[in-house]
Amino acid sequence: MAQSSTIVALEHIKLFNYLDDLSEVKVASISILVFDYFLTLELEIKYIWSTKWSTLSLMFLFTRYLPFVESSVLLYRIFTPGLSTETCNQVYKVNALLILVGIVVAEIILSQRTWAVWGRNKIVGIGLIIFWFSATIPAIPVIVLFSGTAKFVDPPYHPFRGCFLQGGSRILSIEWILLMIYDGGLLTLMAVQALRTLTIGNETFLKAFFTSSRPGELLKPILKDGILYYFYLFVLSALNVVVIRAMPIDYLNLLTMLERVIHAILTCRVVLHIRDSARTEAYHDSLNECYLSGSSMQFSSTFQSTHVV
């Protein structure tokens, strides 16, 4: 009898530790989202709300604010007491769908930016479209299949806040592998363009990359942020795959919300930083028109005017 009580006590300790780990990571992710929102709110008001709206503006707002909806759904699932397993399943599926849609829209923004850096090259554009569909279409059945395997059970004790996820399929890793491959492709395109841009006026690319002198000022948000941001997203996806494949099944979603938040934050910063640079650099009218009106993506003249190789 004493041994049985000890086992139960140990299981409860394990359960509490598991729930604390997941909750802390998710709440920390939401805190990062809120913190960055207020950090960049001034830029958003200046370059989104105070300018003529375009398709890019709408995609930005969708990418910017959808994570707050996802966070609300997540907090409801974590902290609401007495949820039935059926309710948990439905809420979980809604959250998974929102995350998928949000990432897909954000990748369109990042893809447009990569295409713009390549001067709207037709071959690159067609390649990106094919690449995007190749990564997006398989992701839909993967998320549907995974959502179907997510198993919620009645909590082992009462009162219990939130949903008790017992496990699910590791097929979820395919979702992040697809994203990792896609972001890796965008990273490669940005890196190749950076290597082609070996001289900017009288400056080397590396000097323009790390300094704030004028010829390099426009290049920095185009290439520096692009390369670094895509690299961060690639690494996050790789970490997510490792967690899903190597850690206990209970930790399938350990980094999901963190990656979703970082993905949205970096995508929105891409738009804001380029609009900020375009506004302050009067001699780059083509870039300004591209990101302020969203009507064109003509970067070729920009690179030509700066002696791009």
PDB file of C-alpha atoms in Angstrom:
ATOM      1  CA  MET A   1       0.000   0.000   0.000  1.00  0.00           C
ATOM      2  CA  ALA A   2       2.825   2.370   0.942  1.00  0.00           C
ATOM      3  CA  GLN A   3       4.654   1.502  -2.270  1.00  0.00           C
ATOM      4  CA  SER A   4       1.542   2.227  -4.312  1.00  0.00           C
ATOM      5  CA  SER A   5       1.149   5.633  -2.641  1.00  0.00           C
ATOM      6  CA  THR A   6       4.797   6.432  -3.339  1.00  0.00           C
ATOM      7  CA  ILE A   7       4.392   5.581  -7.027  1.00  0.00           C
ATOM      8  CA  VAL A   8       1.307   7.791  -7.249  1.00  0.00           C
ATOM      9  CA  ALA A   9       3.169  10.626  -5.533  1.00  0.00           C
ATOM     10  CA  LEU A  10       6.118  10.299  -7.919  1.00  0.00           C
ATOM     11  CA  GLU A  11       3.783  10.294 -10.906  1.00  0.00           C
ATOM     12  CA  HIS A  12       2.187  13.494  -9.636  1.00  0.00           C
ATOM     13  CA  ILE A  13       5.604  15.113  -9.240  1.00  0.00           C
ATOM     14  CA  LYS A  14       6.494  14.087 -12.794  1.00  0.00           C
ATOM     15  CA  LEU A  15       3.170  15.433 -14.031  1.00  0.00           C
ATOM     16  CA  PHE A  16       3.607  18.779 -12.313  1.00  0.00           C
ATOM     17  CA  ASN A  17       7.140  19.147 -13.701  1.00  0.00           C
ATOM     18  CA  TYR A  18       5.931  18.285 -17.205  1.00  0.00           C
ATOM     19  CA  LEU A  19       3.062  20.775 -17.033  1.00  0.00           C
ATOM     20  CA  ASP A  20       5.314  23.481 -15.607  1.00  0.00           C
ATOM     21  CA  ASP A  21       7.851  22.991 -18.413  1.00  0.00           C
ATOM     22  CA  LEU A  22       5.239  23.299 -21.153  1.00  0.00           C
ATOM     23  CA  SER A  23       3.340  26.165 -19.549  1.00  0.00           C
ATOM     24  CA  GLU A  24       6.461  28.186 -18.814  1.00  0.00           C
ATOM     25  CA  VAL A  25       7.768  27.896 -22.379  1.00  0.00           C
ATOM     26  CA  LYS A  26       4.388  28.851 -23.848  1.00  0.00           C
ATOM     27  CA  VAL A  27       3.800  31.755 -21.479  1.00  0.00           C
ATOM     28  CA  ALA A  28       7.376  32.959 -22.081  1.00  0.00           C
ATOM     29  CA  SER A  29       6.710  32.832 -25.841  1.00  0.00           C
ATOM     30  CA  ILE A  30       3.587  34.961 -25.446  1.00  0.00           C
ATOM     31  CA  SER A  31       5.538  37.404 -23.265  1.00  0.00           C
ATOM     32  CA  ILE A  32       8.129  37.784 -26.037  1.00  0.00           C
ATOM     33  CA  LEU A  33       5.314  38.470 -28.504  1.00  0.00           C
ATOM     34  CA  VAL A  34       3.815  41.216 -26.334  1.00  0.00           C
ATOM     35  CA  PHE A  35       7.209  42.752 -25.541  1.00  0.00           C
ATOM     36  CA  ASP A  36       8.225  42.952 -29.205  1.00  0.00           C
ATOM     37  CA  TYR A  37       4.805  44.353 -30.122  1.00  0.00           C
ATOM     38  CA  PHE A  38       5.336  47.412 -27.970  1.00  0.00           C
ATOM     39  CA  LEU A  39       8.939  47.742 -29.132  1.00  0.00           C
ATOM     40  CA  THR A  40       7.843  48.032 -32.767  1.00  0.00           C
ATOM     41  CA  LEU A  41       4.432  49.666 -32.332  1.00  0.00           C
ATOM     42  CA  GLU A  42       5.768  53.116 -33.231  1.00  0.00           C
ATOM     43  CA  LEU A  43       7.154  51.812 -36.526  1.00  0.00           C
ATOM     44  CA  GLU A  44       3.882  50.022 -37.252  1.00  0.00           C
ATOM     45  CA  ILE A  45       1.860  53.210 -36.745  1.00  0.00           C
ATOM     46  CA  LYS A  46       4.289  55.197 -38.876  1.00  0.00           C
ATOM     47  CA  TYR A  47       4.730  52.797 -41.784  1.00  0.00           C
ATOM     48  CA  ILE A  48       1.495  50.787 -41.840  1.00  0.00           C
ATOM     49  CA  TRP A  49      -1.403  52.700 -40.321  1.00  0.00           C
ATOM     50  CA  SER A  50      -0.252  56.112 -41.594  1.00  0.00           C
ATOM     51  CA  THR A  51       0.343  55.040 -45.203  1.00  0.00           C
ATOM     52  CA  LYS A  52      -1.804  53.881 -48.083  1.00  0.00           C
ATOM     53  CA  TRP A  53      -2.777  50.285 -47.535  1.00  0.00           C
ATOM     54  CA  SER A  54      -1.782  47.540 -49.949  1.00  0.00           C
ATOM     55  CA  THR A  55      -1.802  43.767 -50.169  1.00  0.00           C
ATOM     56  CA  LEU A  56       1.491  43.729 -48.304  1.00  0.00           C
ATOM     57  CA  SER A  57      -0.021  45.886 -45.536  1.00  0.00           C
ATOM     58  CA  LEU A  58      -2.897  43.447 -45.113  1.00  0.00           C
ATOM     59  CA  MET A  59      -0.550  40.462 -45.006  1.00  0.00           C
ATOM     60  CA  PHE A  60       1.575  42.309 -42.463  1.00  0.00           C
ATOM     61  CA  LEU A  61      -1.417  42.974 -40.201  1.00  0.00           C
ATOM     62  CA  PHE A  62      -2.558  39.373 -40.540  1.00  0.00           C
ATOM     63  CA  THR A  63       0.912  38.120 -39.602  1.00  0.00           C
ATOM     64  CA  ARG A  64       1.214  40.675 -36.824  1.00  0.00           C
ATOM     65  CA  TYR A  65      -2.065  40.042 -35.029  1.00  0.00           C
ATOM     66  CA  LEU A  66      -2.924  36.396 -35.690  1.00  0.00           C
ATOM     67  CA  PRO A  67      -0.411  35.222 -33.021  1.00  0.00           C
ATOM     68  CA  PHE A  68      -2.433  37.149 -30.437  1.00  0.00           C
ATOM     69  CA  VAL A  69      -5.518  35.158 -31.429  1.00  0.00           C
ATOM     70  CA  GLU A  70      -3.482  31.947 -31.233  1.00  0.00           C
ATOM     71  CA  SER A  71      -2.157  32.991 -27.831  1.00  0.00           C
ATOM     72  CA  SER A  72      -5.678  33.554 -26.536  1.00  0.00           C
ATOM     73  CA  VAL A  73      -6.740  30.104 -27.710  1.00  0.00           C
ATOM     74  CA  LEU A  74      -3.616  28.596 -26.164  1.00  0.00           C
ATOM     75  CA  LEU A  75      -4.107  30.309 -22.801  1.00  0.00           C
ATOM     76  CA  TYR A  76      -7.707  29.145 -22.782  1.00  0.00           C
ATOM     77  CA  ARG A  77      -6.535  25.571 -23.354  1.00  0.00           C
ATOM     78  CA  ILE A  78      -3.833  25.802 -20.677  1.00  0.00           C
ATOM     79  CA  PHE A  79      -5.616  27.538 -17.829  1.00  0.00           C
ATOM     80  CA  THR A  80      -9.354  26.889 -18.142  1.00  0.00           C
ATOM     81  CA  PRO A  81     -10.465  24.316 -15.541  1.00  0.00           C
ATOM     82  CA  GLY A  82     -12.827  21.465 -16.268  1.00  0.00           C
ATOM     83  CA  LEU A  83     -12.466  21.249 -20.054  1.00  0.00           C
ATOM     84  CA  SER A  84     -13.791  18.051 -21.604  1.00  0.00           C
ATOM     85  CA  THR A  85     -11.589  15.920 -23.832  1.00  0.00           C
ATOM     86  CA  GLU A  86     -13.840  16.760 -26.794  1.00  0.00           C
ATOM     87  CA  THR A  87     -13.445  20.497 -26.186  1.00  0.00           C
ATOM     88  CA  CYS A  88      -9.686  20.063 -25.848  1.00  0.00           C
ATOM     89  CA  ASN A  89      -9.537  18.230 -29.169  1.00  0.00           C
ATOM     90  CA  GLN A  90     -11.515  20.922 -30.982  1.00  0.00           C
ATOM     91  CA  VAL A  91      -9.527  23.787 -29.474  1.00  0.00           C
ATOM     92  CA  TYR A  92      -6.261  22.015 -30.267  1.00  0.00           C
ATOM     93  CA  LYS A  93      -7.243  21.551 -33.916  1.00  0.00           C
ATOM     94  CA  VAL A  94      -8.242  25.207 -34.230  1.00  0.00           C
ATOM     95  CA  ASN A  95      -4.923  26.288 -32.754  1.00  0.00           C
ATOM     96  CA  ALA A  96      -2.958  24.005 -35.103  1.00  0.00           C
ATOM     97  CA  LEU A  97      -4.842  25.341 -38.129  1.00  0.00           C
ATOM     98  CA  LEU A  98      -4.244  28.966 -37.117  1.00  0.00           C
ATOM     99  CA  ILE A  99      -0.518  28.325 -36.707  1.00  0.00           C
ATOM    100  CA  LEU A 100      -0.309  26.679 -40.143  1.00  0.00           C
ATOM    101  CA  VAL A 101      -2.191  29.519 -41.871  1.00  0.00           C
ATOM    102  CA  GLY A 102      -0.122  32.155 -40.080  1.00  0.00           C
ATOM    103  CA  ILE A 103       3.192  30.599 -41.084  1.00  0.00           C
ATOM    104  CA  VAL A 104       2.049  30.145 -44.698  1.00  0.00           C
ATOM    105  CA  VAL A 105       1.108  33.837 -45.011  1.00  0.00           C
ATOM    106  CA  ALA A 106       4.357  34.930 -43.346  1.00  0.00           C
ATOM    107  CA  GLU A 107       6.345  32.820 -45.807  1.00  0.00           C
ATOM    108  CA  ILE A 108       4.635  34.628 -48.683  1.00  0.00           C
ATOM    109  CA  ILE A 109       5.976  37.913 -47.301  1.00  0.00           C
ATOM    110  CA  LEU A 110       9.476  36.480 -46.927  1.00  0.00           C
ATOM    111  CA  SER A 111       9.308  34.977 -50.425  1.00  0.00           C
ATOM    112  CA  GLN A 112       8.242  38.281 -51.977  1.00  0.00           C
ATOM    113  CA  ARG A 113      11.151  39.961 -50.269  1.00  0.00           C
ATOM    114  CA  THR A 114      13.598  37.363 -51.557  1.00  0.00           C
ATOM    115  CA  TRP A 115      12.191  37.749 -55.078  1.00  0.00           C
ATOM    116  CA  ALA A 116      12.559  41.518 -54.795  1.00  0.00           C
ATOM    117  CA  VAL A 117      16.221  41.183 -53.838  1.00  0.00           C
ATOM    118  CA  TRP A 118      16.688  39.227 -57.062  1.00  0.00           C
ATOM    119  CA  GLY A 119      15.242  42.099 -59.092  1.00  0.00           C
ATOM    120  CA  ARG A 120      11.955  40.312 -59.813  1.00  0.00           C
ATOM    121  CA  ASN A 121      13.821  37.766 -61.867  1.00  0.00           C
ATOM    122  CA  LYS A 122      11.233  35.701 -63.731  1.00  0.00           C
ATOM    123  CA  ILE A 123      12.999  32.377 -63.283  1.00  0.00           C
ATOM    124  CA  VAL A 124      13.511  33.003 -59.553  1.00  0.00           C
ATOM    125  CA  GLY A 125       9.861  34.032 -59.224  1.00  0.00           C
ATOM    126  CA  ILE A 126       8.572  30.873 -60.891  1.00  0.00           C
ATOM    127  CA  GLY A 127      10.965  28.791 -58.830  1.00  0.00           C
ATOM    128  CA  LEU A 128       9.732  30.389 -55.593  1.00  0.00           C
ATOM    129  CA  ILE A 129       6.101  29.744 -56.514  1.00  0.00           C
ATOM    130  CA  ILE A 130       6.815  26.070 -57.213  1.00  0.00           C
ATOM    131  CA  PHE A 131       8.926  25.852 -54.055  1.00  0.00           C
ATOM    132  CA  TRP A 132       6.164  27.462 -51.967  1.00  0.00           C
ATOM    133  CA  PHE A 133       3.484  25.067 -53.204  1.00  0.00           C
ATOM    134  CA  SER A 134       5.826  22.111 -52.757  1.00  0.00           C
ATOM    135  CA  ALA A 135       6.285  23.005 -49.100  1.00  0.00           C
ATOM    136  CA  THR A 136       2.714  24.135 -48.366  1.00  0.00           C
ATOM    137  CA  ILE A 137       0.590  21.404 -49.966  1.00  0.00           C
ATOM    138  CA  PRO A 138       2.195  18.488 -48.044  1.00  0.00           C
ATOM    139  CA  ALA A 139       1.919  20.481 -44.810  1.00  0.00           C
ATOM    140  CA  ILE A 140      -1.886  20.446 -44.917  1.00  0.00           C
ATOM    141  CA  PRO A 141      -2.416  16.661 -44.695  1.00  0.00           C
ATOM    142  CA  VAL A 142       0.432  16.434 -42.166  1.00  0.00           C
ATOM    143  CA  ILE A 143      -1.268  18.828 -39.751  1.00  0.00           C
ATOM    144  CA  VAL A 144      -4.621  17.120 -40.308  1.00  0.00           C
ATOM    145  CA  LEU A 145      -3.141  13.680 -39.614  1.00  0.00           C
ATOM    146  CA  PHE A 146      -1.273  14.906 -36.557  1.00  0.00           C
ATOM    147  CA  SER A 147      -4.337  16.649 -35.123  1.00  0.00           C
ATOM    148  CA  GLY A 148      -6.198  13.360 -35.479  1.00  0.00           C
ATOM    149  CA  THR A 149      -3.566  11.519 -33.447  1.00  0.00           C
ATOM    150  CA  ALA A 150      -3.419  14.046 -30.604  1.00  0.00           C
ATOM    151  CA  LYS A 151      -4.936  12.241 -27.655  1.00  0.00           C
ATOM    152  CA  PHE A 152      -6.506  14.076 -24.755  1.00  0.00           C
ATOM    153  CA  VAL A 153      -7.569  12.116 -21.704  1.00  0.00           C
ATOM    154  CA  ASP A 154      -9.380  12.893 -18.488  1.00  0.00           C
ATOM    155  CA  PRO A 155      -7.036  14.521 -15.970  1.00  0.00           C
ATOM    156  CA  PRO A 156      -5.520  12.241 -13.327  1.00  0.00           C
ATOM    157  CA  TYR A 157      -6.656  14.496 -10.513  1.00  0.00           C
ATOM    158  CA  HIS A 158      -9.229  17.230  -9.807  1.00  0.00           C
ATOM    159  CA  PRO A 159      -9.417  20.149 -10.033  1.00  0.00           C
ATOM    160  CA  PHE A 160      -7.243  20.262 -13.151  1.00  0.00           C
ATOM    161  CA  ARG A 161      -6.681  23.371 -15.248  1.00  0.00           C
ATOM    162  CA  GLY A 162      -6.459  23.038 -19.001  1.00  0.00           C
ATOM    163  CA  CYS A 163      -6.142  19.988 -21.202  1.00  0.00           C
ATOM    164  CA  PHE A 164      -4.164  16.844 -20.496  1.00  0.00           C
ATOM    165  CA  LEU A 165      -2.418  15.817 -23.719  1.00  0.00           C
ATOM    166  CA  GLN A 166      -1.217  12.264 -23.401  1.00  0.00           C
ATOM    167  CA  GLY A 167       0.566  12.095 -26.735  1.00  0.00           C
ATOM    168  CA  GLY A 168       0.420  12.211 -30.494  1.00  0.00           C
ATOM    169  CA  SER A 169       2.267  11.175 -33.623  1.00  0.00           C
ATOM    170  CA  ARG A 170       5.824  12.271 -34.337  1.00  0.00           C
ATOM    171  CA  ILE A 171       4.624  12.950 -37.879  1.00  0.00           C
ATOM    172  CA  LEU A 172       4.475  16.561 -36.686  1.00  0.00           C
ATOM    173  CA  SER A 173       8.219  16.747 -37.327  1.00  0.00           C
ATOM    174  CA  ILE A 174       7.507  16.677 -41.072  1.00  0.00           C
ATOM    175  CA  GLU A 175       5.772  20.029 -40.690  1.00  0.00           C
ATOM    176  CA  TRP A 176       8.898  21.639 -39.297  1.00  0.00           C
ATOM    177  CA  ILE A 177      11.188  19.815 -41.737  1.00  0.00           C
ATOM    178  CA  LEU A 178       9.225  21.351 -44.619  1.00  0.00           C
ATOM    179  CA  LEU A 179       9.532  24.787 -43.045  1.00  0.00           C
ATOM    180  CA  MET A 180      13.237  24.224 -42.403  1.00  0.00           C
ATOM    181  CA  ILE A 181      13.813  23.258 -46.044  1.00  0.00           C
ATOM    182  CA  TYR A 182      11.851  26.263 -47.315  1.00  0.00           C
ATOM    183  CA  ASP A 183      13.601  28.759 -45.061  1.00  0.00           C
ATOM    184  CA  GLY A 184      16.902  27.109 -45.966  1.00  0.00           C
ATOM    185  CA  GLY A 185      16.115  27.732 -49.621  1.00  0.00           C
ATOM    186  CA  LEU A 186      15.330  31.393 -48.994  1.00  0.00           C
ATOM    187  CA  LEU A 187      18.494  31.690 -46.914  1.00  0.00           C
ATOM    188  CA  THR A 188      20.528  30.259 -49.799  1.00  0.00           C
ATOM    189  CA  LEU A 189      19.012  32.711 -52.289  1.00  0.00           C
ATOM    190  CA  MET A 190      19.760  35.649 -50.003  1.00  0.00           C
ATOM    191  CA  ALA A 191      23.309  34.434 -49.395  1.00  0.00           C
ATOM    192  CA  VAL A 192      23.964  33.978 -53.126  1.00  0.00           C
ATOM    193  CA  GLN A 193      22.727  37.498 -53.839  1.00  0.00           C
ATOM    194  CA  ALA A 194      24.921  38.812 -51.019  1.00  0.00           C
ATOM    195  CA  LEU A 195      27.966  37.100 -52.523  1.00  0.00           C
ATOM    196  CA  ARG A 196      27.122  38.578 -55.920  1.00  0.00           C
ATOM    197  CA  THR A 197      26.974  42.007 -54.331  1.00  0.00           C
ATOM    198  CA  LEU A 198      30.692  42.086 -53.632  1.00  0.00           C
ATOM    199  CA  THR A 199      31.167  45.835 -54.006  1.00  0.00           C
ATOM    200  CA  ILE A 200      28.778  48.635 -53.123  1.00  0.00           C
ATOM    201  CA  GLY A 201      30.261  51.829 -54.517  1.00  0.00           C
ATOM    202  CA  ASN A 202      33.696  52.064 -52.956  1.00  0.00           C
ATOM    203  CA  GLU A 203      32.812  49.709 -50.132  1.00  0.00           C
ATOM    204  CA  THR A 204      33.204  45.983 -49.873  1.00  0.00           C
ATOM    205  CA  PHE A 205      30.108  43.959 -49.071  1.00  0.00           C
ATOM    206  CA  LEU A 206      31.448  42.976 -45.651  1.00  0.00           C
ATOM    207  CA  LYS A 207      32.022  46.611 -44.735  1.00  0.00           C
ATOM    208  CA  ALA A 208      28.540  47.550 -45.885  1.00  0.00           C
ATOM    209  CA  PHE A 209      27.179  44.561 -43.988  1.00  0.00           C
ATOM    210  CA  PHE A 210      28.592  45.597 -40.621  1.00  0.00           C
ATOM    211  CA  THR A 211      28.734  49.398 -40.821  1.00  0.00           C
ATOM    212  CA  SER A 212      26.156  52.153 -41.139  1.00  0.00           C
ATOM    213  CA  SER A 213      27.792  54.185 -43.922  1.00  0.00           C
ATOM    214  CA  ARG A 214      25.387  55.401 -46.545  1.00  0.00           C
ATOM    215  CA  PRO A 215      25.873  53.024 -49.522  1.00  0.00           C
ATOM    216  CA  GLY A 216      25.600  50.101 -47.156  1.00  0.00           C
ATOM    217  CA  GLU A 217      22.681  51.554 -45.207  1.00  0.00           C
ATOM    218  CA  LEU A 218      20.054  50.306 -47.626  1.00  0.00           C
ATOM    219  CA  LEU A 219      21.815  47.003 -48.151  1.00  0.00           C
ATOM    220  CA  LYS A 220      21.760  46.160 -44.457  1.00  0.00           C
ATOM    221  CA  PRO A 221      17.996  45.621 -44.020  1.00  0.00           C
ATOM    222  CA  ILE A 222      17.798  43.931 -47.417  1.00  0.00           C
ATOM    223  CA  LEU A 223      20.576  41.389 -47.031  1.00  0.00           C
ATOM    224  CA  LYS A 224      21.898  41.472 -43.475  1.00  0.00           C
ATOM    225  CA  ASP A 225      18.517  41.130 -41.760  1.00  0.00           C
ATOM    226  CA  GLY A 226      17.391  38.695 -44.426  1.00  0.00           C
ATOM    227  CA  ILE A 227      20.331  36.354 -44.012  1.00  0.00           C
ATOM    228  CA  LEU A 228      20.299  36.523 -40.216  1.00  0.00           C
ATOM    229  CA  TYR A 229      16.527  36.186 -39.887  1.00  0.00           C
ATOM    230  CA  TYR A 230      16.318  33.226 -42.264  1.00  0.00           C
ATOM    231  CA  PHE A 231      19.193  31.609 -40.405  1.00  0.00           C
ATOM    232  CA  TYR A 232      17.394  32.039 -37.069  1.00  0.00           C
ATOM    233  CA  LEU A 233      14.220  30.496 -38.498  1.00  0.00           C
ATOM    234  CA  PHE A 234      16.163  27.609 -39.998  1.00  0.00           C
ATOM    235  CA  VAL A 235      17.845  26.844 -36.657  1.00  0.00           C
ATOM    236  CA  LEU A 236      14.558  27.062 -34.747  1.00  0.00           C
ATOM    237  CA  SER A 237      12.913  24.595 -37.118  1.00  0.00           C
ATOM    238  CA  ALA A 238      15.883  22.247 -36.761  1.00  0.00           C
ATOM    239  CA  LEU A 239      15.630  22.421 -32.953  1.00  0.00           C
ATOM    240  CA  ASN A 240      11.917  21.723 -33.159  1.00  0.00           C
ATOM    241  CA  VAL A 241      12.562  18.628 -35.254  1.00  0.00           C
ATOM    242  CA  VAL A 242      15.154  17.387 -32.741  1.00  0.00           C
ATOM    243  CA  VAL A 243      12.739  17.907 -29.837  1.00  0.00           C
ATOM    244  CA  ILE A 244       9.922  16.060 -31.592  1.00  0.00           C
ATOM    245  CA  ARG A 245      12.086  13.154 -32.725  1.00  0.00           C
ATOM    246  CA  ALA A 246      14.319  12.733 -29.670  1.00  0.00           C
ATOM    247  CA  MET A 247      12.381  13.812 -26.587  1.00  0.00           C
ATOM    248  CA  PRO A 248       9.483  11.988 -24.900  1.00  0.00           C
ATOM    249  CA  ILE A 249       6.235  12.110 -26.834  1.00  0.00           C
ATOM    250  CA  ASP A 250       4.704  14.417 -24.212  1.00  0.00           C
ATOM    251  CA  TYR A 251       7.016  17.213 -25.353  1.00  0.00           C
ATOM    252  CA  LEU A 252       5.872  17.301 -28.986  1.00  0.00           C
ATOM    253  CA  ASN A 253       4.677  20.888 -28.669  1.00  0.00           C
ATOM    254  CA  LEU A 254       7.436  22.189 -26.418  1.00  0.00           C
ATOM    255  CA  LEU A 255       8.826  24.687 -28.961  1.00  0.00           C
ATOM    256  CA  THR A 256       5.818  25.112 -31.254  1.00  0.00           C
ATOM    257  CA  MET A 257       4.558  28.385 -29.818  1.00  0.00           C
ATOM    258  CA  LEU A 258       8.061  29.782 -29.435  1.00  0.00           C
ATOM    259  CA  GLU A 259       8.869  29.174 -33.097  1.00  0.00           C
ATOM    260  CA  ARG A 260       5.496  30.537 -34.186  1.00  0.00           C
ATOM    261  CA  VAL A 261       6.058  33.747 -32.229  1.00  0.00           C
ATOM    262  CA  ILE A 262       9.639  34.244 -33.441  1.00  0.00           C
ATOM    263  CA  HIS A 263       8.551  33.519 -37.012  1.00  0.00           C
ATOM    264  CA  ALA A 264       5.856  36.210 -36.866  1.00  0.00           C
ATOM    265  CA  ILE A 265       8.120  38.726 -35.111  1.00  0.00           C
ATOM    266  CA  LEU A 266      10.973  38.421 -37.611  1.00  0.00           C
ATOM    267  CA  THR A 267       8.634  38.541 -40.608  1.00  0.00           C
ATOM    268  CA  CYS A 268       7.016  41.749 -39.370  1.00  0.00           C
ATOM    269  CA  ARG A 269      10.389  43.278 -38.577  1.00  0.00           C
ATOM    270  CA  VAL A 270      11.471  42.558 -42.160  1.00  0.00           C
ATOM    271  CA  VAL A 271       8.667  44.763 -43.480  1.00  0.00           C
ATOM    272  CA  LEU A 272       9.091  47.517 -40.900  1.00  0.00           C
ATOM    273  CA  HIS A 273      12.873  47.741 -41.218  1.00  0.00           C
ATOM    274  CA  ILE A 274      12.793  47.965 -45.004  1.00  0.00           C
ATOM    275  CA  ARG A 275      10.072  50.595 -44.977  1.00  0.00           C
ATOM    276  CA  ASP A 276      12.043  52.555 -42.416  1.00  0.00           C
ATOM    277  CA  SER A 277      15.196  52.392 -44.536  1.00  0.00           C
ATOM    278  CA  ALA A 278      13.268  53.196 -47.700  1.00  0.00           C
ATOM    279  CA  ARG A 279      11.713  56.267 -46.105  1.00  0.00           C
ATOM    280  CA  THR A 280      15.006  57.601 -44.764  1.00  0.00           C
ATOM    281  CA  GLU A 281      17.000  56.935 -47.955  1.00  0.00           C
ATOM    282  CA  ALA A 282      15.508  59.403 -50.429  1.00  0.00           C
ATOM    283  CA  TYR A 283      17.710  58.292 -53.322  1.00  0.00           C
ATOM    284  CA  HIS A 284      16.191  54.779 -53.229  1.00  0.00           C
ATOM    285  CA  ASP A 285      12.793  55.720 -54.620  1.00  0.00           C
ATOM    286  CA  SER A 286      12.263  52.339 -56.264  1.00  0.00           C
ATOM    287  CA  LEU A 287      12.564  50.525 -52.947  1.00  0.00           C
ATOM    288  CA  ASN A 288      10.340  53.116 -51.296  1.00  0.00           C
ATOM    289  CA  GLU A 289       7.618  52.627 -53.871  1.00  0.00           C
ATOM    290  CA  CYS A 290       7.868  48.857 -53.569  1.00  0.00           C
ATOM    291  CA  TYR A 291       7.311  48.641 -49.840  1.00  0.00           C
ATOM    292  CA  LEU A 292       5.208  51.736 -49.219  1.00  0.00           C
ATOM    293  CA  SER A 293       2.678  51.162 -51.985  1.00  0.00           C
ATOM    294  CA  GLY A 294       3.066  47.407 -52.406  1.00  0.00           C
ATOM    295  CA  SER A 295       2.395  47.923 -56.115  1.00  0.00           C
ATOM    296  CA  SER A 296       5.778  46.869 -57.462  1.00  0.00           C
ATOM    297  CA  MET A 297       8.855  44.918 -56.462  1.00  0.00           C
ATOM    298  CA  GLN A 298      11.424  46.540 -58.720  1.00  0.00           C
ATOM    299  CA  PHE A 299      14.780  46.228 -57.025  1.00  0.00           C
ATOM    300  CA  SER A 300      16.846  45.727 -60.126  1.00  0.00           C
ATOM    301  CA  SER A 301      17.349  49.454 -60.649  1.00  0.00           C
ATOM    302  CA  THR A 302      18.375  49.803 -57.015  1.00  0.00           C
ATOM    303  CA  PHE A 303      21.137  47.231 -57.333  1.00  0.00           C
ATOM    304  CA  GLN A 304      22.206  48.559 -60.710  1.00  0.00           C
ATOM    305  CA  SER A 305      22.518  52.061 -59.299  1.00  0.00           C
ATOM    306  CA  THR A 306      24.809  50.734 -56.571  1.00  0.00           C
ATOM    307  CA  HIS A 307      27.155  48.826 -58.936  1.00  0.00           C
ATOM    308  CA  VAL A 308      25.913  45.392 -58.068  1.00  0.00           C
ATOM    309  CA  VAL A 309      28.009  42.659 -59.615  1.00  0.00           C
TER     310      VAL A 309
END
